[in-house]
Amino acid sequence: MEMTSFVWQNRFEGNYAVGHYRKKKVVGKKKRNRPYAAGSMETTPEDYAKFVGAMLRAEGLSEAMYAEMTGPQIAITSVQQFGPNSRKTTDANEKIGLSYGLWWGIYETGHGKAVFKEGQRPGVGALYHLLPRSRSGAADYDQ
């Protein structure tokens, strides 16, 4: 993954996308000089596809680390991830084991464990789900 970093790299100049608000106004580009794990990763579609593909194939990690990454670490009990309902709790998702692992959200489906990753900032949003057992998945980009 040659074009991925948690801090801005000069080699990214001229090769990045910017977000847009619904009224076509361009969102300014943050070029972070310090890592911010919750949102500073810069990558290309090609690099990210390499990462997701490796995760689907369980490559590059020991079995124990892969199990740790894709296993539940903390239950998700909030009604919403952000906003006023983020402090309200529910047990509605216990039956599917909705939780976070390391990097991933996790839940159980009729097709086995699903892992997901979502991200959002002004003008940009993404969500993808992977089904490791069948090595399949889907992605959605919004905003």
Short mmCIF file of N, CA and C in Angstrom, two decimals:
data_model
loop_
_atom_site.label_atom_id
_atom_site.label_comp_id
_atom_site.label_asym_id
_atom_site.label_seq_id
_atom_site.Cartn_x
_atom_site.Cartn_y
_atom_site.Cartn_z
N MET A 1 0.85 -1.17 0.00
CA MET A 1 0.00 0.00 0.00
C MET A 1 0.90 1.24 0.00
N GLU A 2 1.33 1.61 -1.17
CA GLU A 2 2.29 2.70 -1.32
C GLU A 2 1.65 4.09 -1.21
N MET A 3 0.35 4.18 -1.39
CA MET A 3 -0.32 5.49 -1.38
C MET A 3 -1.27 5.61 -0.19
N THR A 4 -0.85 5.12 0.97
CA THR A 4 -1.67 5.16 2.18
C THR A 4 -0.84 5.67 3.34
N SER A 5 -1.42 6.59 4.12
CA SER A 5 -0.72 7.12 5.28
C SER A 5 -1.74 7.81 6.20
N PHE A 6 -1.39 7.89 7.48
CA PHE A 6 -2.24 8.62 8.43
C PHE A 6 -1.81 10.08 8.56
N VAL A 7 -0.75 10.47 7.88
CA VAL A 7 -0.35 11.87 7.78
C VAL A 7 -0.16 12.20 6.31
N TRP A 8 -0.32 13.46 5.97
CA TRP A 8 -0.23 13.89 4.58
C TRP A 8 1.19 13.68 4.06
N GLN A 9 1.29 13.18 2.86
CA GLN A 9 2.58 12.95 2.19
C GLN A 9 2.64 13.82 0.94
N ASN A 10 3.78 14.40 0.66
CA ASN A 10 3.93 15.23 -0.54
C ASN A 10 3.59 14.46 -1.82
N ARG A 11 3.81 13.16 -1.83
CA ARG A 11 3.52 12.37 -3.03
C ARG A 11 2.03 12.30 -3.34
N PHE A 12 1.17 12.71 -2.40
CA PHE A 12 -0.27 12.71 -2.64
C PHE A 12 -0.72 13.92 -3.46
N GLU A 13 0.10 14.97 -3.52
CA GLU A 13 -0.27 16.18 -4.25
C GLU A 13 -0.65 15.84 -5.69
N GLY A 14 -1.74 16.39 -6.13
CA GLY A 14 -2.21 16.16 -7.49
C GLY A 14 -2.92 14.84 -7.69
N ASN A 15 -3.09 14.05 -6.62
CA ASN A 15 -3.72 12.74 -6.75
C ASN A 15 -4.65 12.48 -5.57
N TYR A 16 -5.61 13.37 -5.38
CA TYR A 16 -6.57 13.16 -4.29
C TYR A 16 -7.93 13.73 -4.69
N ALA A 17 -8.93 13.22 -4.02
CA ALA A 17 -10.30 13.68 -4.25
C ALA A 17 -10.71 14.57 -3.09
N VAL A 18 -11.66 15.42 -3.34
CA VAL A 18 -12.23 16.26 -2.29
C VAL A 18 -13.72 15.97 -2.19
N GLY A 19 -14.28 16.19 -1.03
CA GLY A 19 -15.70 16.00 -0.84
C GLY A 19 -16.48 17.20 -1.35
N HIS A 20 -17.76 17.00 -1.49
CA HIS A 20 -18.65 18.07 -1.94
C HIS A 20 -19.92 18.06 -1.11
N TYR A 21 -20.39 19.24 -0.77
CA TYR A 21 -21.70 19.37 -0.14
C TYR A 21 -22.76 19.18 -1.21
N ARG A 22 -23.97 18.96 -0.79
CA ARG A 22 -25.07 18.71 -1.73
C ARG A 22 -25.24 19.84 -2.74
N LYS A 23 -24.90 21.05 -2.38
CA LYS A 23 -25.05 22.18 -3.31
C LYS A 23 -23.78 22.39 -4.14
N LYS A 24 -22.99 21.33 -4.30
CA LYS A 24 -21.80 21.31 -5.14
C LYS A 24 -20.65 22.17 -4.63
N LYS A 25 -20.74 22.63 -3.40
CA LYS A 25 -19.64 23.39 -2.81
C LYS A 25 -18.54 22.40 -2.39
N VAL A 26 -17.31 22.70 -2.79
CA VAL A 26 -16.17 21.83 -2.48
C VAL A 26 -15.81 21.96 -1.00
N VAL A 27 -15.55 20.82 -0.37
CA VAL A 27 -15.09 20.78 1.01
C VAL A 27 -13.57 20.87 0.98
N GLY A 28 -13.01 21.75 1.78
CA GLY A 28 -11.56 21.92 1.82
C GLY A 28 -10.84 20.63 2.23
N LYS A 29 -9.62 20.48 1.78
CA LYS A 29 -8.82 19.29 2.06
C LYS A 29 -7.96 19.51 3.29
N LYS A 30 -8.08 18.63 4.30
CA LYS A 30 -7.21 18.69 5.46
C LYS A 30 -5.96 17.88 5.15
N LYS A 31 -4.84 18.50 5.33
CA LYS A 31 -3.57 17.83 5.10
C LYS A 31 -2.87 17.73 6.45
N ARG A 32 -3.22 16.69 7.18
CA ARG A 32 -2.76 16.54 8.57
C ARG A 32 -1.27 16.22 8.64
N ASN A 33 -0.60 16.84 9.62
CA ASN A 33 0.81 16.53 9.84
C ASN A 33 1.01 15.68 11.09
N ARG A 34 -0.11 15.33 11.75
CA ARG A 34 -0.08 14.39 12.87
C ARG A 34 -1.17 13.36 12.65
N PRO A 35 -0.92 12.10 13.01
CA PRO A 35 -1.94 11.08 12.80
C PRO A 35 -3.15 11.30 13.70
N TYR A 36 -4.28 11.00 13.17
CA TYR A 36 -5.55 11.07 13.89
C TYR A 36 -6.31 9.81 13.50
N ALA A 37 -6.21 8.78 14.31
CA ALA A 37 -6.70 7.45 13.95
C ALA A 37 -8.16 7.44 13.54
N ALA A 38 -8.96 8.33 14.08
CA ALA A 38 -10.39 8.32 13.77
C ALA A 38 -10.73 9.01 12.45
N GLY A 39 -9.74 9.40 11.68
CA GLY A 39 -10.13 10.03 10.43
C GLY A 39 -9.04 10.65 9.60
N SER A 40 -7.78 10.34 9.84
CA SER A 40 -6.76 10.99 9.04
C SER A 40 -6.17 10.10 7.95
N MET A 41 -6.66 8.88 7.80
CA MET A 41 -6.07 8.01 6.79
C MET A 41 -6.37 8.51 5.39
N GLU A 42 -5.31 8.66 4.62
CA GLU A 42 -5.41 8.99 3.20
C GLU A 42 -5.04 7.74 2.44
N THR A 43 -5.82 7.39 1.43
CA THR A 43 -5.52 6.22 0.62
C THR A 43 -6.13 6.37 -0.76
N THR A 44 -5.79 5.48 -1.64
CA THR A 44 -6.39 5.44 -2.97
C THR A 44 -7.35 4.26 -3.03
N PRO A 45 -8.28 4.27 -3.97
CA PRO A 45 -9.16 3.11 -4.11
C PRO A 45 -8.36 1.82 -4.33
N GLU A 46 -7.28 1.89 -5.08
CA GLU A 46 -6.47 0.70 -5.34
C GLU A 46 -5.84 0.16 -4.06
N ASP A 47 -5.25 1.05 -3.25
CA ASP A 47 -4.64 0.61 -2.00
C ASP A 47 -5.69 0.04 -1.05
N TYR A 48 -6.82 0.71 -0.96
CA TYR A 48 -7.84 0.23 -0.02
C TYR A 48 -8.40 -1.11 -0.48
N ALA A 49 -8.53 -1.30 -1.79
CA ALA A 49 -8.99 -2.60 -2.31
C ALA A 49 -7.99 -3.70 -1.95
N LYS A 50 -6.70 -3.39 -1.96
CA LYS A 50 -5.69 -4.36 -1.54
C LYS A 50 -5.91 -4.76 -0.08
N PHE A 51 -6.16 -3.77 0.77
CA PHE A 51 -6.38 -4.04 2.19
C PHE A 51 -7.63 -4.89 2.40
N VAL A 52 -8.73 -4.49 1.79
CA VAL A 52 -9.99 -5.22 1.96
C VAL A 52 -9.85 -6.64 1.41
N GLY A 53 -9.21 -6.79 0.25
CA GLY A 53 -9.00 -8.11 -0.32
C GLY A 53 -8.17 -9.00 0.60
N ALA A 54 -7.10 -8.44 1.18
CA ALA A 54 -6.27 -9.21 2.10
C ALA A 54 -7.08 -9.63 3.33
N MET A 55 -7.95 -8.76 3.81
CA MET A 55 -8.78 -9.12 4.96
C MET A 55 -9.78 -10.23 4.60
N LEU A 56 -10.35 -10.16 3.41
CA LEU A 56 -11.27 -11.22 2.99
C LEU A 56 -10.56 -12.57 2.86
N ARG A 57 -9.31 -12.54 2.48
CA ARG A 57 -8.54 -13.78 2.32
C ARG A 57 -7.78 -14.15 3.60
N ALA A 58 -7.88 -13.31 4.64
CA ALA A 58 -7.17 -13.52 5.90
C ALA A 58 -5.66 -13.63 5.67
N GLU A 59 -5.13 -12.74 4.84
CA GLU A 59 -3.70 -12.72 4.53
C GLU A 59 -2.98 -11.64 5.31
N GLY A 60 -1.73 -11.91 5.63
CA GLY A 60 -0.89 -10.89 6.24
C GLY A 60 -0.95 -10.82 7.75
N LEU A 61 -1.78 -11.63 8.38
CA LEU A 61 -1.90 -11.65 9.83
C LEU A 61 -1.87 -13.10 10.31
N SER A 62 -1.40 -13.30 11.51
CA SER A 62 -1.50 -14.64 12.09
C SER A 62 -2.98 -14.98 12.31
N GLU A 63 -3.28 -16.26 12.45
CA GLU A 63 -4.66 -16.66 12.73
C GLU A 63 -5.18 -16.00 13.99
N ALA A 64 -4.33 -15.93 15.01
CA ALA A 64 -4.74 -15.33 16.29
C ALA A 64 -5.05 -13.85 16.13
N MET A 65 -4.21 -13.12 15.37
CA MET A 65 -4.45 -11.69 15.18
C MET A 65 -5.68 -11.46 14.33
N TYR A 66 -5.88 -12.28 13.30
CA TYR A 66 -7.08 -12.14 12.47
C TYR A 66 -8.33 -12.37 13.31
N ALA A 67 -8.31 -13.39 14.16
CA ALA A 67 -9.45 -13.66 15.05
C ALA A 67 -9.68 -12.49 16.00
N GLU A 68 -8.61 -11.91 16.49
CA GLU A 68 -8.72 -10.76 17.40
C GLU A 68 -9.32 -9.55 16.68
N MET A 69 -8.88 -9.31 15.44
CA MET A 69 -9.38 -8.17 14.66
C MET A 69 -10.85 -8.31 14.31
N THR A 70 -11.26 -9.53 14.01
CA THR A 70 -12.63 -9.74 13.53
C THR A 70 -13.54 -10.33 14.60
N GLY A 71 -13.06 -10.38 15.83
CA GLY A 71 -13.87 -10.87 16.94
C GLY A 71 -14.40 -9.70 17.76
N PRO A 72 -15.51 -9.91 18.47
CA PRO A 72 -16.09 -8.81 19.26
C PRO A 72 -15.17 -8.38 20.40
N GLN A 73 -14.99 -7.07 20.51
CA GLN A 73 -14.19 -6.49 21.58
C GLN A 73 -15.08 -5.68 22.54
N ILE A 74 -16.08 -5.00 21.98
CA ILE A 74 -16.98 -4.19 22.81
C ILE A 74 -18.36 -4.17 22.15
N ALA A 75 -19.37 -4.46 22.94
CA ALA A 75 -20.75 -4.47 22.43
C ALA A 75 -21.19 -3.06 22.06
N ILE A 76 -21.97 -2.96 21.01
CA ILE A 76 -22.56 -1.68 20.62
C ILE A 76 -23.98 -1.66 21.17
N THR A 77 -24.20 -0.81 22.13
CA THR A 77 -25.51 -0.75 22.79
C THR A 77 -26.21 0.59 22.61
N SER A 78 -25.58 1.53 21.91
CA SER A 78 -26.21 2.84 21.73
C SER A 78 -27.26 2.77 20.63
N VAL A 79 -28.26 3.62 20.72
CA VAL A 79 -29.33 3.68 19.73
C VAL A 79 -28.77 4.18 18.39
N GLN A 80 -27.86 5.14 18.45
CA GLN A 80 -27.21 5.70 17.26
C GLN A 80 -25.74 5.89 17.57
N GLN A 81 -24.92 5.92 16.50
CA GLN A 81 -23.49 6.12 16.72
C GLN A 81 -23.17 7.57 17.08
N PHE A 82 -23.86 8.52 16.42
CA PHE A 82 -23.61 9.94 16.67
C PHE A 82 -24.94 10.63 16.95
N GLY A 83 -24.86 11.84 17.46
CA GLY A 83 -26.06 12.63 17.66
C GLY A 83 -26.70 12.43 19.01
N PRO A 84 -27.90 12.99 19.17
CA PRO A 84 -28.55 12.99 20.48
C PRO A 84 -28.88 11.61 21.01
N ASN A 85 -29.07 10.62 20.15
CA ASN A 85 -29.39 9.27 20.62
C ASN A 85 -28.16 8.41 20.88
N SER A 86 -26.98 8.99 20.75
CA SER A 86 -25.76 8.21 20.96
C SER A 86 -25.54 7.85 22.42
N ARG A 87 -26.20 8.56 23.32
CA ARG A 87 -26.06 8.25 24.75
C ARG A 87 -27.22 7.39 25.27
N LYS A 88 -28.18 7.11 24.40
CA LYS A 88 -29.29 6.23 24.77
C LYS A 88 -28.90 4.80 24.43
N THR A 89 -29.22 3.88 25.32
CA THR A 89 -28.85 2.48 25.10
C THR A 89 -30.06 1.63 24.76
N THR A 90 -29.79 0.50 24.12
CA THR A 90 -30.81 -0.46 23.74
C THR A 90 -30.20 -1.85 23.75
N ASP A 91 -31.03 -2.86 23.92
CA ASP A 91 -30.56 -4.24 23.79
C ASP A 91 -31.08 -4.87 22.49
N ALA A 92 -31.60 -4.04 21.60
CA ALA A 92 -32.22 -4.52 20.36
C ALA A 92 -31.26 -5.28 19.46
N ASN A 93 -29.98 -5.02 19.55
CA ASN A 93 -29.02 -5.67 18.65
C ASN A 93 -28.23 -6.81 19.29
N GLU A 94 -28.61 -7.19 20.51
CA GLU A 94 -27.92 -8.30 21.17
C GLU A 94 -28.02 -9.60 20.39
N LYS A 95 -29.19 -9.84 19.79
CA LYS A 95 -29.41 -11.12 19.09
C LYS A 95 -28.49 -11.29 17.87
N ILE A 96 -27.99 -10.20 17.30
CA ILE A 96 -27.05 -10.32 16.19
C ILE A 96 -25.61 -10.08 16.63
N GLY A 97 -25.40 -9.84 17.91
CA GLY A 97 -24.05 -9.66 18.44
C GLY A 97 -23.36 -8.42 17.90
N LEU A 98 -24.11 -7.34 17.70
CA LEU A 98 -23.52 -6.12 17.16
C LEU A 98 -22.44 -5.61 18.11
N SER A 99 -21.23 -5.47 17.56
CA SER A 99 -20.11 -5.05 18.40
C SER A 99 -19.01 -4.48 17.51
N TYR A 100 -17.97 -3.99 18.17
CA TYR A 100 -16.76 -3.58 17.46
C TYR A 100 -15.64 -4.52 17.80
N GLY A 101 -14.85 -4.85 16.78
CA GLY A 101 -13.60 -5.57 16.96
C GLY A 101 -12.48 -4.54 16.89
N LEU A 102 -11.36 -4.93 16.35
CA LEU A 102 -10.27 -4.00 16.11
C LEU A 102 -10.40 -3.52 14.68
N TRP A 103 -10.83 -2.29 14.50
CA TRP A 103 -11.06 -1.64 13.21
C TRP A 103 -12.48 -1.86 12.73
N TRP A 104 -13.04 -3.04 12.86
CA TRP A 104 -14.31 -3.43 12.26
C TRP A 104 -15.49 -3.36 13.22
N GLY A 105 -16.67 -3.11 12.67
CA GLY A 105 -17.90 -3.44 13.33
C GLY A 105 -18.21 -4.88 12.96
N ILE A 106 -18.92 -5.59 13.81
CA ILE A 106 -19.17 -7.02 13.61
C ILE A 106 -20.61 -7.34 13.97
N TYR A 107 -21.22 -8.24 13.23
CA TYR A 107 -22.52 -8.78 13.61
C TYR A 107 -22.72 -10.13 12.93
N GLU A 108 -23.64 -10.91 13.44
CA GLU A 108 -23.94 -12.24 12.90
C GLU A 108 -25.11 -12.15 11.92
N THR A 109 -24.98 -12.88 10.81
CA THR A 109 -26.03 -12.95 9.80
C THR A 109 -26.37 -14.41 9.54
N GLY A 110 -27.37 -14.66 8.72
CA GLY A 110 -27.68 -16.01 8.29
C GLY A 110 -26.59 -16.62 7.42
N HIS A 111 -25.64 -15.80 6.99
CA HIS A 111 -24.53 -16.25 6.16
C HIS A 111 -23.21 -16.23 6.92
N GLY A 112 -23.28 -16.20 8.24
CA GLY A 112 -22.08 -16.14 9.06
C GLY A 112 -21.78 -14.73 9.53
N LYS A 113 -20.59 -14.57 10.06
CA LYS A 113 -20.17 -13.27 10.59
C LYS A 113 -20.03 -12.26 9.46
N ALA A 114 -20.50 -11.04 9.72
CA ALA A 114 -20.28 -9.92 8.81
C ALA A 114 -19.41 -8.91 9.53
N VAL A 115 -18.51 -8.29 8.79
CA VAL A 115 -17.73 -7.18 9.34
C VAL A 115 -18.03 -5.96 8.48
N PHE A 116 -18.01 -4.80 9.11
CA PHE A 116 -18.31 -3.58 8.37
C PHE A 116 -17.42 -2.46 8.84
N LYS A 117 -17.28 -1.48 8.00
CA LYS A 117 -16.54 -0.27 8.34
C LYS A 117 -17.29 0.90 7.74
N GLU A 118 -17.49 1.90 8.52
CA GLU A 118 -18.17 3.10 8.06
C GLU A 118 -17.30 4.30 8.39
N GLY A 119 -17.45 5.32 7.60
CA GLY A 119 -16.72 6.55 7.87
C GLY A 119 -17.46 7.71 7.26
N GLN A 120 -17.32 8.86 7.90
CA GLN A 120 -18.04 10.02 7.41
C GLN A 120 -17.34 11.28 7.89
N ARG A 121 -17.28 12.24 7.01
CA ARG A 121 -16.87 13.60 7.36
C ARG A 121 -17.59 14.50 6.37
N PRO A 122 -17.60 15.78 6.57
CA PRO A 122 -18.37 16.63 5.66
C PRO A 122 -18.02 16.39 4.19
N GLY A 123 -19.04 16.09 3.41
CA GLY A 123 -18.87 15.90 1.99
C GLY A 123 -18.45 14.52 1.54
N VAL A 124 -18.17 13.62 2.48
CA VAL A 124 -17.68 12.29 2.14
C VAL A 124 -18.30 11.28 3.10
N GLY A 125 -18.72 10.14 2.58
CA GLY A 125 -19.21 9.08 3.43
C GLY A 125 -19.01 7.74 2.75
N ALA A 126 -18.74 6.70 3.53
CA ALA A 126 -18.54 5.37 2.97
C ALA A 126 -19.01 4.32 3.96
N LEU A 127 -19.45 3.20 3.42
CA LEU A 127 -19.86 2.06 4.23
C LEU A 127 -19.61 0.81 3.42
N TYR A 128 -19.01 -0.18 4.02
CA TYR A 128 -18.93 -1.47 3.34
C TYR A 128 -19.12 -2.59 4.35
N HIS A 129 -19.63 -3.69 3.83
CA HIS A 129 -19.86 -4.91 4.60
C HIS A 129 -19.12 -6.04 3.91
N LEU A 130 -18.49 -6.91 4.70
CA LEU A 130 -17.81 -8.08 4.17
C LEU A 130 -18.33 -9.32 4.86
N LEU A 131 -18.46 -10.40 4.12
CA LEU A 131 -18.83 -11.70 4.66
C LEU A 131 -17.61 -12.60 4.49
N PRO A 132 -16.74 -12.67 5.51
CA PRO A 132 -15.49 -13.41 5.36
C PRO A 132 -15.67 -14.87 4.95
N ARG A 133 -16.70 -15.54 5.46
CA ARG A 133 -16.87 -16.96 5.15
C ARG A 133 -17.05 -17.19 3.65
N SER A 134 -17.82 -16.33 3.00
CA SER A 134 -18.04 -16.48 1.56
C SER A 134 -17.10 -15.60 0.72
N ARG A 135 -16.24 -14.85 1.42
CA ARG A 135 -15.30 -13.94 0.76
C ARG A 135 -16.02 -13.00 -0.22
N SER A 136 -17.08 -12.40 0.25
CA SER A 136 -17.84 -11.47 -0.57
C SER A 136 -18.12 -10.21 0.24
N GLY A 137 -18.61 -9.19 -0.44
CA GLY A 137 -18.91 -7.96 0.26
C GLY A 137 -19.56 -6.95 -0.67
N ALA A 138 -19.92 -5.81 -0.09
CA ALA A 138 -20.54 -4.73 -0.84
C ALA A 138 -20.12 -3.41 -0.21
N ALA A 139 -20.03 -2.38 -1.05
CA ALA A 139 -19.64 -1.05 -0.58
C ALA A 139 -20.63 -0.01 -1.08
N ASP A 140 -20.75 1.08 -0.32
CA ASP A 140 -21.61 2.19 -0.71
C ASP A 140 -20.89 3.47 -0.34
N TYR A 141 -20.87 4.41 -1.24
CA TYR A 141 -20.25 5.72 -1.00
C TYR A 141 -21.32 6.77 -1.17
N ASP A 142 -21.34 7.73 -0.27
CA ASP A 142 -22.43 8.70 -0.27
C ASP A 142 -21.89 10.09 0.01
N GLN A 143 -22.78 11.04 -0.17
CA GLN A 143 -22.63 12.45 0.16
C GLN A 143 -22.51 13.27 -1.03
#
